[in-house]
Coordinates of C-alpha atoms and ligand atoms in Angstrom, one line a residue:
M1118 CA 0.4 0.0 -0.3
A1119 CA 1.3 3.6 -0.9
V1120 CA 2.3 5.9 1.8
T1121 CA -1.2 8.8 1.8
I1122 CA -0.3 12.5 2.5
K1123 CA -3.3 13.9 4.4
T1124 CA -5.2 17.0 3.7
A1125 CA -5.6 19.8 6.3
E1126 CA -9.5 17.9 6.4
E1127 CA -7.7 14.5 7.1
I1128 CA -5.2 16.2 9.7
N1129 CA -8.5 17.4 11.6
K1130 CA -10.1 14.1 11.7
M1131 CA -6.9 12.3 13.0
R1132 CA -6.5 15.2 15.6
I1133 CA -9.7 14.0 16.9
A1134 CA -9.3 10.6 16.7
G1135 CA -6.0 10.7 18.6
R1136 CA -7.6 13.2 21.3
L1137 CA -10.0 10.5 22.0
A1138 CA -7.6 7.3 22.4
A1139 CA -5.7 9.8 24.6
D1140 CA -8.7 10.5 26.8
V1141 CA -9.6 6.8 27.1
L1142 CA -5.9 6.3 28.6
D1143 CA -6.4 9.6 30.7
M1144 CA -10.0 8.0 32.0
I1145 CA -8.3 4.3 32.6
G1146 CA -5.4 5.6 34.8
E1147 CA -7.4 5.6 38.0
H1148 CA -8.8 2.2 37.5
V1149 CA -5.1 0.3 37.3
K1150 CA -4.6 -1.1 40.6
I1151 CA -4.1 -4.0 42.5
G1152 CA -6.9 -6.6 42.3
V1153 CA -8.5 -5.5 38.9
S1154 CA -8.5 -7.8 36.3
T1155 CA -7.4 -6.8 32.5
E1156 CA -10.8 -7.9 31.5
E1157 CA -12.4 -5.1 33.9
L1158 CA -10.0 -2.9 32.1
D1159 CA -11.3 -3.7 28.8
T1160 CA -14.9 -3.2 29.5
I1161 CA -14.4 -0.3 31.0
C1162 CA -13.0 1.5 28.2
H1163 CA -14.8 -0.5 25.6
D1164 CA -18.2 1.0 27.4
Y1165 CA -16.4 4.6 27.4
I1166 CA -15.4 4.4 23.8
V1167 CA -18.6 3.3 22.3
N1168 CA -21.2 5.3 24.9
A1169 CA -19.4 8.4 25.9
Q1170 CA -17.0 9.0 22.9
Q1171 CA -19.3 7.3 20.3
A1172 CA -16.4 5.9 18.6
I1173 CA -15.1 2.6 17.5
P1174 CA -12.5 -0.1 19.5
A1175 CA -10.6 -0.7 16.4
P1176 CA -8.7 -3.7 17.8
L1177 CA -12.0 -5.6 18.3
N1178 CA -12.3 -8.3 15.5
Y1179 CA -9.1 -7.0 14.0
H1180 CA -7.3 -10.3 12.2
G1181 CA -10.1 -11.8 15.1
F1182 CA -8.7 -9.9 18.0
P1183 CA -11.3 -11.0 20.6
K1184 CA -11.1 -7.2 22.9
S1185 CA -11.3 -4.0 22.5
I1186 CA -7.8 -2.6 24.2
C1187 CA -4.4 -4.3 24.5
T1188 CA -3.3 -5.4 27.9
S1189 CA 0.9 -6.3 28.0
V1190 CA 1.5 -7.2 31.6
N1191 CA 5.4 -7.9 32.8
H1192 CA 7.1 -9.9 30.5
Q1193 CA 4.4 -9.7 27.9
V1194 CA 6.0 -6.9 25.0
C1195 CA 2.5 -6.4 23.2
H1196 CA -1.0 -7.8 22.1
G1197 CA -1.6 -9.1 25.4
I1198 CA -5.5 -10.1 25.3
P1199 CA -7.7 -9.1 28.4
G1200 CA -8.6 -11.8 30.7
G1201 CA -9.5 -12.9 34.4
K1202 CA -6.3 -12.5 35.7
K1203 CA -5.7 -9.9 38.5
L1204 CA -2.9 -7.3 38.8
K1205 CA -0.7 -7.5 41.8
N1206 CA 1.5 -5.2 43.6
G1207 CA 4.7 -4.1 41.4
D1208 CA 3.0 -5.4 37.8
I1209 CA 3.6 -3.2 35.0
I1210 CA 1.2 -2.8 32.4
N1211 CA 0.8 -1.3 28.9
I1212 CA -2.6 -0.4 27.8
D1213 CA -2.8 0.2 24.1
I1214 CA -5.9 2.0 22.7
T1215 CA -6.8 2.7 19.1
V1216 CA -10.4 4.0 18.6
I1217 CA -11.9 4.9 15.1
K1218 CA -14.1 8.3 14.9
D1219 CA -15.3 9.8 11.6
G1220 CA -12.9 7.1 9.7
F1221 CA -10.0 7.8 11.3
H1222 CA -8.1 6.2 14.0
G1223 CA -5.8 7.2 16.8
D1224 CA -3.0 4.9 18.2
T1225 CA -1.6 5.5 21.5
S1226 CA -0.3 3.6 24.8
R1227 CA 1.3 4.0 28.1
M1228 CA 2.7 2.1 30.9
F1229 CA 1.0 1.8 34.2
I1230 CA 2.8 0.8 37.2
V1231 CA 0.4 -1.5 40.0
G1232 CA 1.0 -0.5 43.1
E1233 CA 5.0 0.2 44.0
G1234 CA 7.3 -0.2 41.1
S1235 CA 11.0 -1.8 41.2
I1236 CA 13.6 0.7 40.6
L1237 CA 14.3 -1.6 37.4
T1238 CA 10.9 -1.5 36.0
R1239 CA 10.5 2.2 37.0
R1240 CA 13.7 3.3 34.8
L1241 CA 12.9 0.3 31.9
I1242 CA 9.6 2.6 31.8
D1243 CA 11.4 5.7 31.7
I1244 CA 14.1 5.0 29.1
T1245 CA 11.2 3.5 26.8
R1246 CA 9.1 6.8 27.2
Q1247 CA 12.4 9.2 26.6
A1248 CA 13.4 6.8 23.2
M1249 CA 9.7 7.1 21.8
W1250 CA 10.3 11.3 22.1
K1251 CA 13.6 10.9 21.0
G1252 CA 12.0 9.4 17.8
I1253 CA 9.4 11.9 17.4
E1254 CA 11.8 15.0 17.9
M1255 CA 13.6 13.5 15.1
V1256 CA 10.6 14.0 12.5
K1257 CA 10.5 16.7 10.0
P1258 CA 10.1 16.7 6.2
G1259 CA 13.4 15.6 4.8
V1260 CA 14.4 13.4 7.3
H1261 CA 14.7 9.5 6.7
I1262 CA 12.8 6.6 8.4
G1263 CA 16.1 5.5 9.3
D1264 CA 17.0 8.6 11.6
I1265 CA 14.0 8.1 13.7
G1266 CA 15.3 4.3 14.5
H1267 CA 18.6 5.0 15.1
A1268 CA 17.7 7.8 17.4
I1269 CA 16.1 5.5 19.2
Q1270 CA 17.8 2.3 19.1
T1271 CA 21.0 4.4 20.1
L1272 CA 19.1 5.8 23.1
V1273 CA 18.1 2.4 24.3
E1274 CA 21.2 0.7 24.0
S1275 CA 23.1 2.8 25.6
S1276 CA 20.9 2.4 28.7
G1277 CA 21.8 -1.6 28.4
Y1278 CA 18.8 -2.4 27.1
S1279 CA 17.4 -4.0 23.6
V1280 CA 14.8 -3.1 21.1
V1281 CA 12.3 -5.3 19.8
R1282 CA 12.8 -5.6 16.1
E1283 CA 9.4 -7.7 14.9
Y1284 CA 7.3 -5.2 15.6
C1285 CA 7.0 -1.5 14.5
G1286 CA 5.4 1.9 14.2
H1287 CA 3.3 2.1 11.0
G1288 CA 1.2 4.7 8.9
I1289 CA -2.0 5.1 10.0
G1290 CA -5.5 6.8 8.7
R1291 CA -8.1 5.5 7.4
E1292 CA -6.3 2.1 7.9
F1293 CA -5.3 1.0 11.2
H1294 CA -2.0 -0.3 9.4
E1295 CA -0.8 1.7 6.5
D1296 CA 2.6 2.2 5.0
P1297 CA 5.1 3.1 6.1
Q1298 CA 6.7 0.7 8.6
I1299 CA 8.8 3.1 10.9
L1300 CA 11.2 0.5 12.4
H1301 CA 12.6 1.5 16.0
Y1302 CA 16.4 0.5 15.1
G1303 CA 17.9 1.6 12.0
T1304 CA 20.6 3.5 10.3
P1305 CA 21.1 7.5 9.8
G1306 CA 20.1 8.3 5.8
N1307 CA 18.3 5.1 5.5
G1308 CA 14.7 4.5 4.3
L1309 CA 12.0 6.8 3.4
T1310 CA 12.1 10.8 3.4
L1311 CA 9.3 12.3 5.3
Q1312 CA 7.0 14.5 3.7
A1313 CA 4.3 17.1 5.1
G1314 CA 1.1 15.2 5.9
M1315 CA 2.7 11.9 6.5
C1316 CA 0.6 10.2 9.7
F1317 CA 2.1 7.3 11.6
T1318 CA 2.9 6.2 15.4
I1319 CA 6.5 6.0 16.8
E1320 CA 6.2 2.8 19.7
P1321 CA 9.1 1.1 20.7
M1322 CA 9.2 -1.8 22.6
V1323 CA 12.1 -2.4 24.7
N1324 CA 13.2 -5.5 26.6
A1325 CA 15.0 -5.1 30.0
G1326 CA 17.1 -8.1 28.9
K1327 CA 17.5 -9.5 25.5
R1328 CA 15.9 -8.8 22.1
Q1329 CA 14.2 -12.2 21.3
I1330 CA 10.5 -12.7 21.7
K1331 CA 8.0 -15.3 21.1
L1332 CA 4.2 -15.9 20.3
L1333 CA 2.1 -17.5 22.6
P1334 CA -0.4 -20.3 21.3
D1335 CA -2.8 -17.7 21.8
K1336 CA -1.6 -16.3 18.2
W1337 CA -1.4 -13.0 19.5
T1338 CA 0.4 -12.5 23.1
V1339 CA 4.2 -11.5 22.7
V1340 CA 6.5 -12.1 25.3
T1341 CA 9.9 -11.7 26.5
K1342 CA 12.0 -15.2 25.3
D1343 CA 14.1 -14.7 28.7
R1344 CA 10.9 -14.0 30.6
K1345 CA 12.4 -10.5 31.7
P1346 CA 9.9 -7.7 31.6
S1347 CA 9.3 -5.2 28.4
A1348 CA 8.1 -1.9 28.2
Q1349 CA 6.2 0.6 25.3
W1350 CA 4.7 3.7 24.5
E1351 CA 3.2 4.8 21.9
H1352 CA 2.0 8.2 19.9
T1353 CA 0.4 8.9 16.8
L1354 CA 1.8 11.9 14.8
A1355 CA 1.9 14.1 11.7
V1356 CA 5.0 15.4 9.7
T1357 CA 4.2 19.2 9.5
E1358 CA 5.8 22.1 7.3
D1359 CA 8.6 22.5 10.0
G1360 CA 8.4 19.5 12.2
F1361 CA 5.6 17.4 14.0
E1362 CA 2.2 17.0 15.6
V1363 CA 1.3 14.3 17.9
F1364 CA -2.5 13.7 18.0
T1365 CA -2.4 11.5 20.9
L1366 CA -1.1 13.9 23.9
G1367 CA -2.9 13.3 27.3
A1368 CA -3.4 15.8 29.8
E1369 CA -0.8 15.9 31.5
E1370 CA 1.6 16.6 28.1
R1371 CA -0.8 19.5 26.5
S1372 CA -0.3 21.4 30.1
Ligands
LIG1148 N1 -2.4 -0.8 18.7 C1 -1.8 -1.8 18.3 C2 -0.5 -1.0 17.1 O1 0.0 0.0 18.3 C3 -2.0 -3.2 17.1 C4 -3.2 -4.0 18.0 S1 -3.5 -5.0 16.8 C5 -4.8 -6.0 17.9 O2 -0.2 -1.2 16.3 F1 -5.6 -6.6 16.9 F2 -3.9 -6.2 19.0 F3 -5.4 -5.2 18.6
LIG1149 CO1 0.2 1.5 16.7
LIG1150 CO1 -1.5 0.6 19.6

């Protein structure tokens, strides 16, 4: 599929969808606590998206995904399926929200700590967030996709962590996953040149241990092979004439 360049009108719809996805994460934060199950978090998000936002939870039935959000706990890297297991003190969880509003997608994820996090998990979460922002701050017309990946990879590896290579950021718009692929590792100057109007996600998955992963028999949940924890943050953004615009900033990031 070709890379689409969004018109001003389409960018505005992306802005609205992105804001709604961020609002879901702002809403769910207070529910992430000891004893809650990821299935309960899914239900709360589903109802909020469908009823309060009058939007569509994009993951539900996407290539057969059975729930409305992805919840990836501890050594789960991404695409965790909400279930009956309850969160316990010290767990870390990525909640990944994608909504469709007026035909356009907004896709964003954050890490939450349940109760008290360890020094290691707090640092992992922090470095991963910094890595996402390093990637975002590279974005402007003329920059190559490899420049984004290189910035992310450099910070992650110099911190002693590893970048997952099998999953990447993606173009986004009328489709959930469009071209181009945004790799979270790379070589400066390599890959597609960015142009104003392109919209994509940056969503690095960072492992505390080795980068190798495996897929669970449910065919969705991705876990680290060494069972060490993994973190991920995700924003949806556009390339503007002189830089970038992030559509999925949360209330805290907007203030
Ligand atoms: N939201 C994920 C992403 O960032 C994709 C989830 S696909 C699903 O691209 F089917 F697992 F929901
Ligand atoms: Co995404
Ligand atoms: Co996502």
